[in-house]
Each structure stands twice: as structure tokens, then as C-alpha cells.
Amino acid sequence: MAFVIDGKKISQEIKEELKEQVTALREEGKEIALAVIQVGEDPASSVYVGNKKKACAYIGIRSESYELPETVTQEELIALIERLNRDDKINGILVQLPLPDHIDEDAVIKSIAPSKDVDGFHPESVGALLIGQAGFLPCTPAGIIQLLKRSNIEITGKECVVIGRSNIVGKPMAVLLLRENGTVTITHSRTRNLKEVCKRADILVVAVGKPKMINREYVKEGATVIDVGIHRNAENKLCGDVDYEDVFPVAGAITPVPGGVGPMTIAMLMNNCVSGAMH
Ligand code: NAD
């Protein structure tokens, strides 16, 4: 039977720590502000943006909302970002993805000043991560490292297997596990013998984007299983990329969905806002 890694509890601990730091900064006369830009009215994006603004309010970070119409041009969006880059009162800039098809996401991400890139998606942030220099870490993988550390799960020397090679989860996850001295394998849609590779893992991070794909046949007895996936089934119930009920009896530790990785992403975004303002 697995130990359940409680992302809700751990994210709350982090938010309380940040609240204290923000209060201390405010006593020194320093206010932290995050600019949140949403283009269009995609309902899922609106929920994410709403949750981010709520977390800001809880911690004491001022959030400035920019709700732009679906028809906004790339030039107009980048002009807004450039203005926010120059605004000394803004510490972080977040552009909620995905953007409409007529806007080049890479160009938009590149226009954010690396010093305000709290999502950690700018090529300069990604490069800094790879060579171990200071910079903003992408929130979901950074949150997973916190889940492991705060649950006393050792990474050094462990076989770590990541399923998925996306720029926002899989690749940075692998680099962060490497930074923590794990022995890291990245797997993807062209990997042969996925089950055998996964079965080697002491720590298995699943970011494959397919509901309940990973069952106990992929999991070594006693392994730690981190489920990044978020899906909603026909009854509007959330599930992950891991078949939780099937894996639970064989894993050593496991993250649930909801209440595992999800809450950590926002906590780490808040952490980036605060740490950015402190340097
Ligand atoms: P993605 O679709 O960009 O990447 C999926 C990856 O899985 C790809 O690299 C692909 O090569 C690999 N893959 C696909 N089919 C495979 C197969 N059969 N075998 C092995 N590998 C395969 O997805 P993403 O953006 O990395 O997100 C992954 C999941 O995590 C999604 O469910 C997403 O909703 C969720 N997510 C959650 C959070 C969070 O805060 N919890 C954040 C980001 C993403």
C-alpha cells in the first residue's frame, strides 16, 4: 500500500511560508505585483487565471489583470508585455497559455523580460536551468521536486524515469531530477519497451497526457509514482495519467489527482513571484 503524497497540504505549507515573507517585505515598504494576461475567454483558462489571482490575494501579492479580446493582434499583446517589462511596480508577468492560433506563442514568451518570467518558459530561463545557473524554474516540475523533498523521498542516486518530453513538464522535470543527482531516463511516444523502462524506476514521473494509461504493469514494487496528468471524464470527475486504484497497492508512494501535483503548480508560481522580488 502506498504512502499518499498530499499536494494540498504541502502546497498550503509553502503558501504560508510565502505569506510570511511577503508580510516581512511589506514591512520594508516593498510590494509584490504580478501581471496576469488572458487572451480570449476559454473557460479552462479562466479557471486557471482565477485560481492564480486567488492565490495572489491569499499570500498578499497584488495581481493586475489584463483581459484581452480573442481578436487582439500579436503586436498589441507584445506592446503590452513590453510596457509591463518597463514598469518597476510589476515583478512578474504571466501570459496564460494556450494563445489563439493567429499569435505565435514563442514570440510572445520571448518578449517577456527574463527577470519577470515567473512561468520559467523564456529561452534564457530554460538555458539557465540546463546549465545550473540562477533563473526562474518552471512551476510544475519545480513543484514535483518540492513534493519529493518535503515527503523525505531521496532523489540522489535513484533511477528516475520521466514519461513525456514536453517543454513545460517532461524536459525540465528530467533536468531538475538530474540536478538533484538522480539517474534520469526520458521516455516518449517513440520509446520502445516503455513498460520495461518504467519498471526500472524508483521514481516514475508520468506526464503523458493520456487518462489512466499507466497501470501496475509499469510500476516496480515500492516505487514513487508522480502523476502530472489532469483529465475530466464524462461524469466531470478528475483523473490523472495513472490508474490510481490499480497502482496504489504496489507503489511505495503516489500522488492523487486531484490533490497531488496540481496545487503545487500554483504554489511554485507564487514562490517565483516572491523570489523574483527578493533579488
Ligand atoms: P504534452 O501532450 O505536451 O506531452 C505529452 C508527452 O507524452 C509527449 O512528449 C509525448 O511524446 C509523450 N507520449 C505521448 N504518448 C505516449 C505514449 N503512448 N508513450 C510514451 N510517451 C507518450 O503534455 P504536457 O503538457 O507535458 O502535459 C502532460 C499532462 O500533464 C496533461 O494531462 C496535462 O493536462 C497535465 N499537466 C498538468 C499540470 C499540473 O499543474 N498538474 C501542468 C501541466 C500539464
mmCIF file of C-alpha atoms and ligand atoms in Angstrom:
data_model
loop_
_atom_site.group_PDB
_atom_site.id
_atom_site.type_symbol
_atom_site.label_atom_id
_atom_site.label_comp_id
_atom_site.label_asym_id
_atom_site.label_seq_id
_atom_site.Cartn_x
_atom_site.Cartn_y
_atom_site.Cartn_z
ATOM 1 C CA MET A 1 0.000 0.000 0.000
ATOM 2 C CA ALA A 2 1.322 3.381 -0.993
ATOM 3 C CA PHE A 3 2.008 6.439 1.100
ATOM 4 C CA VAL A 4 -0.183 9.202 -0.351
ATOM 5 C CA ILE A 5 1.795 12.363 -1.096
ATOM 6 C CA ASP A 6 -0.507 15.180 -0.038
ATOM 7 C CA GLY A 7 -0.001 18.027 -2.514
ATOM 8 C CA LYS A 8 -2.795 20.047 -0.972
ATOM 9 C CA LYS A 9 -1.099 20.048 2.436
ATOM 10 C CA ILE A 10 2.404 20.669 1.089
ATOM 11 C CA SER A 11 1.247 23.494 -1.190
ATOM 12 C CA GLN A 12 -0.532 25.082 1.779
ATOM 13 C CA GLU A 13 2.704 24.909 3.827
ATOM 14 C CA ILE A 14 4.553 26.676 1.010
ATOM 15 C CA LYS A 15 1.857 29.332 0.718
ATOM 16 C CA GLU A 16 2.040 30.005 4.479
ATOM 17 C CA GLU A 17 5.841 30.399 4.252
ATOM 18 C CA LEU A 18 5.440 32.800 1.332
ATOM 19 C CA LYS A 19 2.756 34.796 3.156
ATOM 20 C CA GLU A 20 5.242 35.402 5.984
ATOM 21 C CA GLN A 21 7.938 36.513 3.539
ATOM 22 C CA VAL A 22 5.519 38.851 1.755
ATOM 23 C CA THR A 23 4.444 40.359 5.074
ATOM 24 C CA ALA A 24 8.099 40.942 6.002
ATOM 25 C CA LEU A 25 8.763 42.573 2.618
ATOM 26 C CA ARG A 26 5.731 44.800 3.023
ATOM 27 C CA GLU A 27 7.093 45.974 6.389
ATOM 28 C CA GLU A 28 10.216 47.072 4.497
ATOM 29 C CA GLY A 29 7.910 49.006 2.164
ATOM 30 C CA LYS A 30 8.178 46.552 -0.722
ATOM 31 C CA GLU A 31 5.061 45.425 -2.561
ATOM 32 C CA ILE A 32 4.979 42.455 -4.940
ATOM 33 C CA ALA A 33 2.814 42.591 -8.061
ATOM 34 C CA LEU A 34 2.018 40.041 -10.753
ATOM 35 C CA ALA A 35 0.533 40.995 -14.125
ATOM 36 C CA VAL A 36 -1.805 38.267 -15.420
ATOM 37 C CA ILE A 37 -2.683 38.398 -19.110
ATOM 38 C CA GLN A 38 -5.503 36.339 -20.592
ATOM 39 C CA VAL A 39 -6.443 36.402 -24.262
ATOM 40 C CA GLY A 40 -9.992 35.314 -25.083
ATOM 41 C CA GLU A 41 -12.454 33.614 -22.786
ATOM 42 C CA ASP A 42 -11.538 29.926 -22.831
ATOM 43 C CA PRO A 43 -13.359 28.548 -19.744
ATOM 44 C CA ALA A 44 -10.430 26.349 -18.600
ATOM 45 C CA SER A 45 -8.018 29.306 -18.893
ATOM 46 C CA SER A 46 -10.449 31.481 -16.932
ATOM 47 C CA VAL A 47 -10.467 28.891 -14.111
ATOM 48 C CA TYR A 48 -6.632 28.758 -14.043
ATOM 49 C CA VAL A 49 -6.331 32.549 -14.110
ATOM 50 C CA GLY A 50 -8.963 32.861 -11.362
ATOM 51 C CA ASN A 51 -7.083 30.372 -9.161
ATOM 52 C CA LYS A 52 -3.792 32.222 -9.687
ATOM 53 C CA LYS A 53 -5.373 35.549 -8.735
ATOM 54 C CA LYS A 54 -6.945 33.949 -5.643
ATOM 55 C CA ALA A 55 -3.559 32.576 -4.558
ATOM 56 C CA CYS A 56 -2.007 36.031 -5.024
ATOM 57 C CA ALA A 57 -4.686 37.601 -2.830
ATOM 58 C CA TYR A 58 -4.155 34.954 -0.137
ATOM 59 C CA ILE A 59 -0.401 35.494 0.006
ATOM 60 C CA GLY A 60 -0.552 39.275 -0.244
ATOM 61 C CA ILE A 61 0.679 39.681 -3.814
ATOM 62 C CA ARG A 62 -1.099 42.370 -5.830
ATOM 63 C CA SER A 63 -2.393 40.980 -9.137
ATOM 64 C CA GLU A 64 -3.129 43.169 -12.137
ATOM 65 C CA SER A 65 -5.496 41.597 -14.682
ATOM 66 C CA TYR A 66 -5.342 42.180 -18.391
ATOM 67 C CA GLU A 67 -8.247 40.513 -20.200
ATOM 68 C CA LEU A 68 -7.711 40.941 -23.921
ATOM 69 C CA PRO A 69 -10.196 40.027 -26.647
ATOM 70 C CA GLU A 70 -9.631 36.913 -28.788
ATOM 71 C CA THR A 71 -9.039 39.281 -31.744
ATOM 72 C CA VAL A 72 -6.063 41.100 -30.185
ATOM 73 C CA THR A 73 -3.063 41.191 -32.532
ATOM 74 C CA GLN A 74 0.341 39.765 -31.661
ATOM 75 C CA GLU A 75 1.801 43.291 -31.933
ATOM 76 C CA GLU A 76 -0.720 44.674 -29.424
ATOM 77 C CA LEU A 77 -0.053 41.828 -26.993
ATOM 78 C CA ILE A 78 3.727 42.237 -27.246
ATOM 79 C CA ALA A 79 3.383 46.026 -26.853
ATOM 80 C CA LEU A 80 1.531 45.432 -23.550
ATOM 81 C CA ILE A 81 4.229 42.996 -22.378
ATOM 82 C CA GLU A 82 6.978 45.491 -23.267
ATOM 83 C CA ARG A 83 5.205 48.172 -21.270
ATOM 84 C CA LEU A 84 4.954 45.797 -18.276
ATOM 85 C CA ASN A 85 8.641 44.878 -18.709
ATOM 86 C CA ARG A 86 9.496 48.552 -18.150
ATOM 87 C CA ASP A 87 7.068 49.012 -15.226
ATOM 88 C CA ASP A 88 9.114 48.955 -11.988
ATOM 89 C CA LYS A 89 5.992 48.174 -9.955
ATOM 90 C CA ILE A 90 5.482 44.831 -11.743
ATOM 91 C CA ASN A 91 7.670 41.907 -10.585
ATOM 92 C CA GLY A 92 6.202 39.111 -12.657
ATOM 93 C CA ILE A 93 4.374 38.726 -15.982
ATOM 94 C CA LEU A 94 2.226 35.722 -16.700
ATOM 95 C CA VAL A 95 0.605 35.065 -20.075
ATOM 96 C CA GLN A 96 -1.988 32.307 -19.771
ATOM 97 C CA LEU A 97 -1.458 29.679 -22.484
ATOM 98 C CA PRO A 98 -2.653 28.494 -24.950
ATOM 99 C CA LEU A 99 -2.964 31.612 -27.110
ATOM 100 C CA PRO A 100 -5.239 31.855 -30.191
ATOM 101 C CA ASP A 101 -3.811 30.361 -33.407
ATOM 102 C CA HIS A 102 -3.024 33.738 -35.028
ATOM 103 C CA ILE A 103 -0.496 34.524 -32.254
ATOM 104 C CA ASP A 104 2.984 32.986 -32.182
ATOM 105 C CA GLU A 105 3.382 31.713 -28.616
ATOM 106 C CA ASP A 106 7.175 31.506 -28.842
ATOM 107 C CA ALA A 107 7.435 35.162 -29.920
ATOM 108 C CA VAL A 108 5.210 36.213 -27.018
ATOM 109 C CA ILE A 109 7.168 34.194 -24.448
ATOM 110 C CA LYS A 110 10.420 35.643 -25.806
ATOM 111 C CA SER A 111 9.112 39.185 -25.365
ATOM 112 C CA ILE A 112 8.795 38.761 -21.571
ATOM 113 C CA ALA A 113 11.844 40.112 -19.715
ATOM 114 C CA PRO A 114 13.682 37.077 -18.236
ATOM 115 C CA SER A 115 13.772 38.924 -14.878
ATOM 116 C CA LYS A 116 9.928 38.836 -14.838
ATOM 117 C CA ASP A 117 9.438 35.406 -16.460
ATOM 118 C CA VAL A 118 7.696 33.759 -13.481
ATOM 119 C CA ASP A 119 6.483 30.810 -15.607
ATOM 120 C CA GLY A 120 10.113 29.989 -16.464
ATOM 121 C CA PHE A 121 9.329 29.446 -20.174
ATOM 122 C CA HIS A 122 11.671 32.095 -21.701
ATOM 123 C CA PRO A 123 14.601 30.513 -23.615
ATOM 124 C CA GLU A 124 17.000 32.314 -21.249
ATOM 125 C CA SER A 125 15.305 30.737 -18.204
ATOM 126 C CA VAL A 126 15.376 27.322 -19.903
ATOM 127 C CA GLY A 127 19.085 27.712 -20.735
ATOM 128 C CA ALA A 128 19.900 28.780 -17.174
ATOM 129 C CA LEU A 129 18.084 25.698 -15.863
ATOM 130 C CA LEU A 130 20.065 23.411 -18.148
ATOM 131 C CA ILE A 131 23.481 24.755 -17.127
ATOM 132 C CA GLY A 132 22.578 25.167 -13.450
ATOM 133 C CA GLN A 133 22.534 28.965 -13.298
ATOM 134 C CA ALA A 134 20.088 31.082 -11.311
ATOM 135 C CA GLY A 135 16.751 31.713 -13.000
ATOM 136 C CA PHE A 136 13.053 31.022 -12.704
ATOM 137 C CA LEU A 137 12.163 27.327 -12.666
ATOM 138 C CA PRO A 138 9.045 26.094 -14.490
ATOM 139 C CA CYS A 139 6.351 25.679 -11.860
ATOM 140 C CA THR A 140 5.029 22.129 -12.345
ATOM 141 C CA PRO A 141 8.413 20.325 -12.302
ATOM 142 C CA ALA A 142 9.726 22.585 -9.513
ATOM 143 C CA GLY A 143 6.599 21.686 -7.524
ATOM 144 C CA ILE A 144 7.283 17.979 -8.027
ATOM 145 C CA ILE A 145 10.806 18.369 -6.614
ATOM 146 C CA GLN A 146 9.245 20.061 -3.563
ATOM 147 C CA LEU A 147 6.713 17.212 -3.196
ATOM 148 C CA LEU A 148 9.562 14.684 -3.165
ATOM 149 C CA LYS A 149 11.808 16.658 -0.806
ATOM 150 C CA ARG A 150 9.084 17.563 1.654
ATOM 151 C CA SER A 151 7.954 13.903 1.723
ATOM 152 C CA ASN A 152 11.567 12.852 2.510
ATOM 153 C CA ILE A 153 11.901 10.874 -0.717
ATOM 154 C CA GLU A 154 15.589 10.701 -1.616
ATOM 155 C CA ILE A 155 16.451 11.524 -5.250
ATOM 156 C CA THR A 156 20.254 11.164 -5.189
ATOM 157 C CA GLY A 157 21.381 8.034 -6.999
ATOM 158 C CA LYS A 158 17.815 6.900 -7.717
ATOM 159 C CA GLU A 159 16.585 5.594 -11.075
ATOM 160 C CA CYS A 160 14.202 8.308 -12.257
ATOM 161 C CA VAL A 161 12.044 7.752 -15.337
ATOM 162 C CA VAL A 162 10.024 10.602 -16.850
ATOM 163 C CA ILE A 163 7.247 9.778 -19.326
ATOM 164 C CA GLY A 164 6.776 12.738 -21.705
ATOM 165 C CA ARG A 165 9.183 15.253 -23.225
ATOM 166 C CA SER A 166 7.129 18.460 -23.390
ATOM 167 C CA ASN A 167 8.860 21.790 -22.851
ATOM 168 C CA ILE A 168 6.717 22.641 -19.837
ATOM 169 C CA VAL A 169 6.824 19.332 -17.948
ATOM 170 C CA GLY A 170 8.856 16.396 -19.261
ATOM 171 C CA LYS A 171 12.129 18.062 -20.313
ATOM 172 C CA PRO A 172 12.520 20.467 -17.363
ATOM 173 C CA MET A 173 11.469 17.656 -14.994
ATOM 174 C CA ALA A 174 14.303 15.496 -16.274
ATOM 175 C CA VAL A 175 16.821 18.335 -15.850
ATOM 176 C CA LEU A 176 15.666 19.070 -12.298
ATOM 177 C CA LEU A 177 15.900 15.396 -11.306
ATOM 178 C CA LEU A 178 19.402 15.340 -12.798
ATOM 179 C CA ARG A 179 20.267 18.456 -10.793
ATOM 180 C CA GLU A 180 19.173 16.528 -7.683
ATOM 181 C CA ASN A 181 21.593 13.738 -8.652
ATOM 182 C CA GLY A 182 19.043 11.264 -9.966
ATOM 183 C CA THR A 183 19.915 8.851 -12.786
ATOM 184 C CA VAL A 184 17.422 10.047 -15.339
ATOM 185 C CA THR A 185 15.727 8.446 -18.348
ATOM 186 C CA ILE A 186 13.301 10.404 -20.548
ATOM 187 C CA THR A 187 10.683 8.341 -22.387
ATOM 188 C CA HIS A 188 8.220 9.479 -25.070
ATOM 189 C CA SER A 189 5.858 8.297 -27.793
ATOM 190 C CA ARG A 190 8.702 6.633 -29.754
ATOM 191 C CA THR A 191 10.204 4.792 -26.766
ATOM 192 C CA ARG A 192 10.412 1.038 -27.237
ATOM 193 C CA ASN A 193 9.588 -1.298 -24.341
ATOM 194 C CA LEU A 194 8.063 1.502 -22.247
ATOM 195 C CA LYS A 195 6.828 -0.923 -19.570
ATOM 196 C CA GLU A 196 10.304 -2.420 -19.053
ATOM 197 C CA VAL A 197 11.938 1.024 -18.864
ATOM 198 C CA CYS A 198 9.327 2.296 -16.394
ATOM 199 C CA LYS A 199 9.668 -0.829 -14.255
ATOM 200 C CA ARG A 200 13.291 0.161 -13.555
ATOM 201 C CA ALA A 201 12.181 3.404 -11.928
ATOM 202 C CA ASP A 202 12.492 4.172 -8.228
ATOM 203 C CA ILE A 203 10.780 7.460 -9.090
ATOM 204 C CA LEU A 204 8.337 7.467 -12.029
ATOM 205 C CA VAL A 205 7.019 10.850 -13.207
ATOM 206 C CA VAL A 206 4.086 10.469 -15.594
ATOM 207 C CA ALA A 207 3.280 13.395 -17.926
ATOM 208 C CA VAL A 208 1.926 11.517 -20.915
ATOM 209 C CA GLY A 209 -1.442 13.278 -21.209
ATOM 210 C CA LYS A 210 -3.477 10.053 -21.559
ATOM 211 C CA PRO A 211 -6.116 9.237 -18.917
ATOM 212 C CA LYS A 212 -5.212 6.271 -16.670
ATOM 213 C CA MET A 213 -2.644 4.911 -19.171
ATOM 214 C CA ILE A 214 -0.157 3.828 -16.523
ATOM 215 C CA ASN A 215 -1.212 0.758 -14.572
ATOM 216 C CA ARG A 216 0.735 -1.560 -12.236
ATOM 217 C CA GLU A 217 2.428 -3.292 -15.188
ATOM 218 C CA TYR A 218 4.637 -0.158 -15.493
ATOM 219 C CA VAL A 219 5.452 0.157 -11.810
ATOM 220 C CA LYS A 220 8.155 -1.524 -9.713
ATOM 221 C CA GLU A 221 7.077 -2.643 -6.241
ATOM 222 C CA GLY A 222 7.716 0.205 -3.801
ATOM 223 C CA ALA A 223 8.343 2.894 -6.446
ATOM 224 C CA THR A 224 7.293 6.517 -6.030
ATOM 225 C CA VAL A 225 4.730 7.457 -8.708
ATOM 226 C CA ILE A 226 4.091 11.113 -9.542
ATOM 227 C CA ASP A 227 1.021 11.724 -11.701
ATOM 228 C CA VAL A 228 1.083 15.028 -13.612
ATOM 229 C CA GLY A 229 -1.946 14.346 -15.820
ATOM 230 C CA ILE A 230 -5.260 16.120 -15.395
ATOM 231 C CA HIS A 231 -8.341 14.874 -17.233
ATOM 232 C CA ARG A 232 -12.061 15.191 -16.744
ATOM 233 C CA ASN A 233 -14.193 12.136 -17.529
ATOM 234 C CA ALA A 234 -17.771 12.058 -18.866
ATOM 235 C CA GLU A 235 -19.143 12.484 -15.313
ATOM 236 C CA ASN A 236 -16.954 15.577 -14.859
ATOM 237 C CA LYS A 237 -14.720 13.673 -12.386
ATOM 238 C CA LEU A 238 -10.975 14.374 -12.427
ATOM 239 C CA CYS A 239 -8.404 11.655 -13.086
ATOM 240 C CA GLY A 240 -4.726 11.522 -13.920
ATOM 241 C CA ASP A 241 -2.439 9.695 -16.351
ATOM 242 C CA VAL A 242 -2.072 6.930 -13.754
ATOM 243 C CA ASP A 243 -4.696 4.303 -12.941
ATOM 244 C CA TYR A 244 -4.596 5.192 -9.243
ATOM 245 C CA GLU A 245 -6.656 2.262 -7.894
ATOM 246 C CA ASP A 246 -4.574 -0.262 -9.822
ATOM 247 C CA VAL A 247 -1.161 1.238 -8.928
ATOM 248 C CA PHE A 248 -1.886 2.163 -5.302
ATOM 249 C CA PRO A 249 -1.333 -1.365 -3.857
ATOM 250 C CA VAL A 250 2.130 -1.796 -5.486
ATOM 251 C CA ALA A 251 3.610 1.733 -5.267
ATOM 252 C CA GLY A 252 5.609 2.920 -2.268
ATOM 253 C CA ALA A 253 4.289 6.469 -2.602
ATOM 254 C CA ILE A 254 1.835 8.072 -5.013
ATOM 255 C CA THR A 255 0.271 11.451 -5.781
ATOM 256 C CA PRO A 256 -3.531 11.548 -6.110
ATOM 257 C CA VAL A 257 -5.479 13.504 -8.756
ATOM 258 C CA PRO A 258 -6.830 15.901 -7.647
ATOM 259 C CA GLY A 259 -4.721 16.978 -4.669
ATOM 260 C CA GLY A 260 -1.246 15.949 -5.851
ATOM 261 C CA VAL A 261 0.793 17.865 -8.418
ATOM 262 C CA GLY A 262 -1.973 20.348 -9.376
ATOM 263 C CA PRO A 263 -1.927 22.544 -6.257
ATOM 264 C CA MET A 264 1.884 22.638 -6.314
ATOM 265 C CA THR A 265 1.994 24.395 -9.695
ATOM 266 C CA ILE A 266 0.277 27.497 -8.323
ATOM 267 C CA ALA A 267 2.295 27.412 -5.092
ATOM 268 C CA MET A 268 5.528 27.440 -7.123
ATOM 269 C CA LEU A 269 4.246 30.280 -9.303
ATOM 270 C CA MET A 270 3.739 32.258 -6.108
ATOM 271 C CA ASN A 271 7.218 31.222 -4.982
ATOM 272 C CA ASN A 272 8.666 32.578 -8.241
ATOM 273 C CA CYS A 273 6.854 35.898 -7.753
ATOM 274 C CA VAL A 274 8.249 36.258 -4.243
ATOM 275 C CA SER A 275 11.789 35.081 -5.002
ATOM 276 C CA GLY A 276 11.918 37.360 -8.062
ATOM 277 C CA ALA A 277 11.032 40.346 -5.907
ATOM 278 C CA MET A 278 13.672 39.467 -3.294
ATOM 279 C CA HIS A 279 16.613 39.579 -5.715
HETATM 280 P P1 NAD B 1 2.079 17.007 -23.991
HETATM 281 O O1 NAD B 1 0.911 16.456 -24.713
HETATM 282 O O2 NAD B 1 2.750 18.246 -24.466
HETATM 283 O O3 NAD B 1 3.206 15.888 -23.896
HETATM 284 C C1 NAD B 1 2.909 14.530 -23.754
HETATM 285 C C2 NAD B 1 4.182 13.743 -23.914
HETATM 286 O O4 NAD B 1 3.871 12.366 -23.763
HETATM 287 C C3 NAD B 1 4.863 13.889 -25.279
HETATM 288 O O5 NAD B 1 6.204 14.280 -25.062
HETATM 289 C C4 NAD B 1 4.790 12.524 -25.917
HETATM 290 O O6 NAD B 1 5.998 12.145 -26.574
HETATM 291 C C5 NAD B 1 4.543 11.605 -24.742
HETATM 292 N N1 NAD B 1 3.690 10.482 -25.130
HETATM 293 C C6 NAD B 1 2.511 10.520 -25.786
HETATM 294 N N2 NAD B 1 2.028 9.272 -25.958
HETATM 295 C C7 NAD B 1 2.915 8.433 -25.408
HETATM 296 C C8 NAD B 1 2.975 7.032 -25.264
HETATM 297 N N3 NAD B 1 1.999 6.234 -25.716
HETATM 298 N N4 NAD B 1 4.036 6.513 -24.639
HETATM 299 C C9 NAD B 1 5.025 7.306 -24.145
HETATM 300 N N5 NAD B 1 5.010 8.639 -24.243
HETATM 301 C C10 NAD B 1 3.974 9.198 -24.870
HETATM 302 O O7 NAD B 1 1.599 17.149 -22.480
HETATM 303 P P2 NAD B 1 2.153 18.042 -21.243
HETATM 304 O O8 NAD B 1 1.865 19.469 -21.489
HETATM 305 O O9 NAD B 1 3.525 17.623 -20.865
HETATM 306 O O10 NAD B 1 1.125 17.557 -20.119
HETATM 307 C C11 NAD B 1 1.016 16.194 -19.727
HETATM 308 C C12 NAD B 1 -0.187 16.033 -18.811
HETATM 309 O O11 NAD B 1 0.026 16.813 -17.656
HETATM 310 C C13 NAD B 1 -1.505 16.524 -19.402
HETATM 311 O O12 NAD B 1 -2.534 15.678 -18.911
HETATM 312 C C14 NAD B 1 -1.671 17.916 -18.827
HETATM 313 O O13 NAD B 1 -3.016 18.296 -18.706
HETATM 314 C C15 NAD B 1 -1.033 17.752 -17.474
HETATM 315 N N6 NAD B 1 -0.447 18.959 -16.888
HETATM 316 C C16 NAD B 1 -0.692 19.172 -15.568
HETATM 317 C C17 NAD B 1 -0.132 20.258 -14.918
HETATM 318 C C18 NAD B 1 -0.392 20.445 -13.460
HETATM 319 O O14 NAD B 1 -0.278 21.531 -12.954
HETATM 320 N N7 NAD B 1 -0.720 19.376 -12.747
HETATM 321 C C19 NAD B 1 0.688 21.151 -15.627
HETATM 322 C C20 NAD B 1 0.946 20.896 -16.964
HETATM 323 C C21 NAD B 1 0.384 19.782 -17.594
#
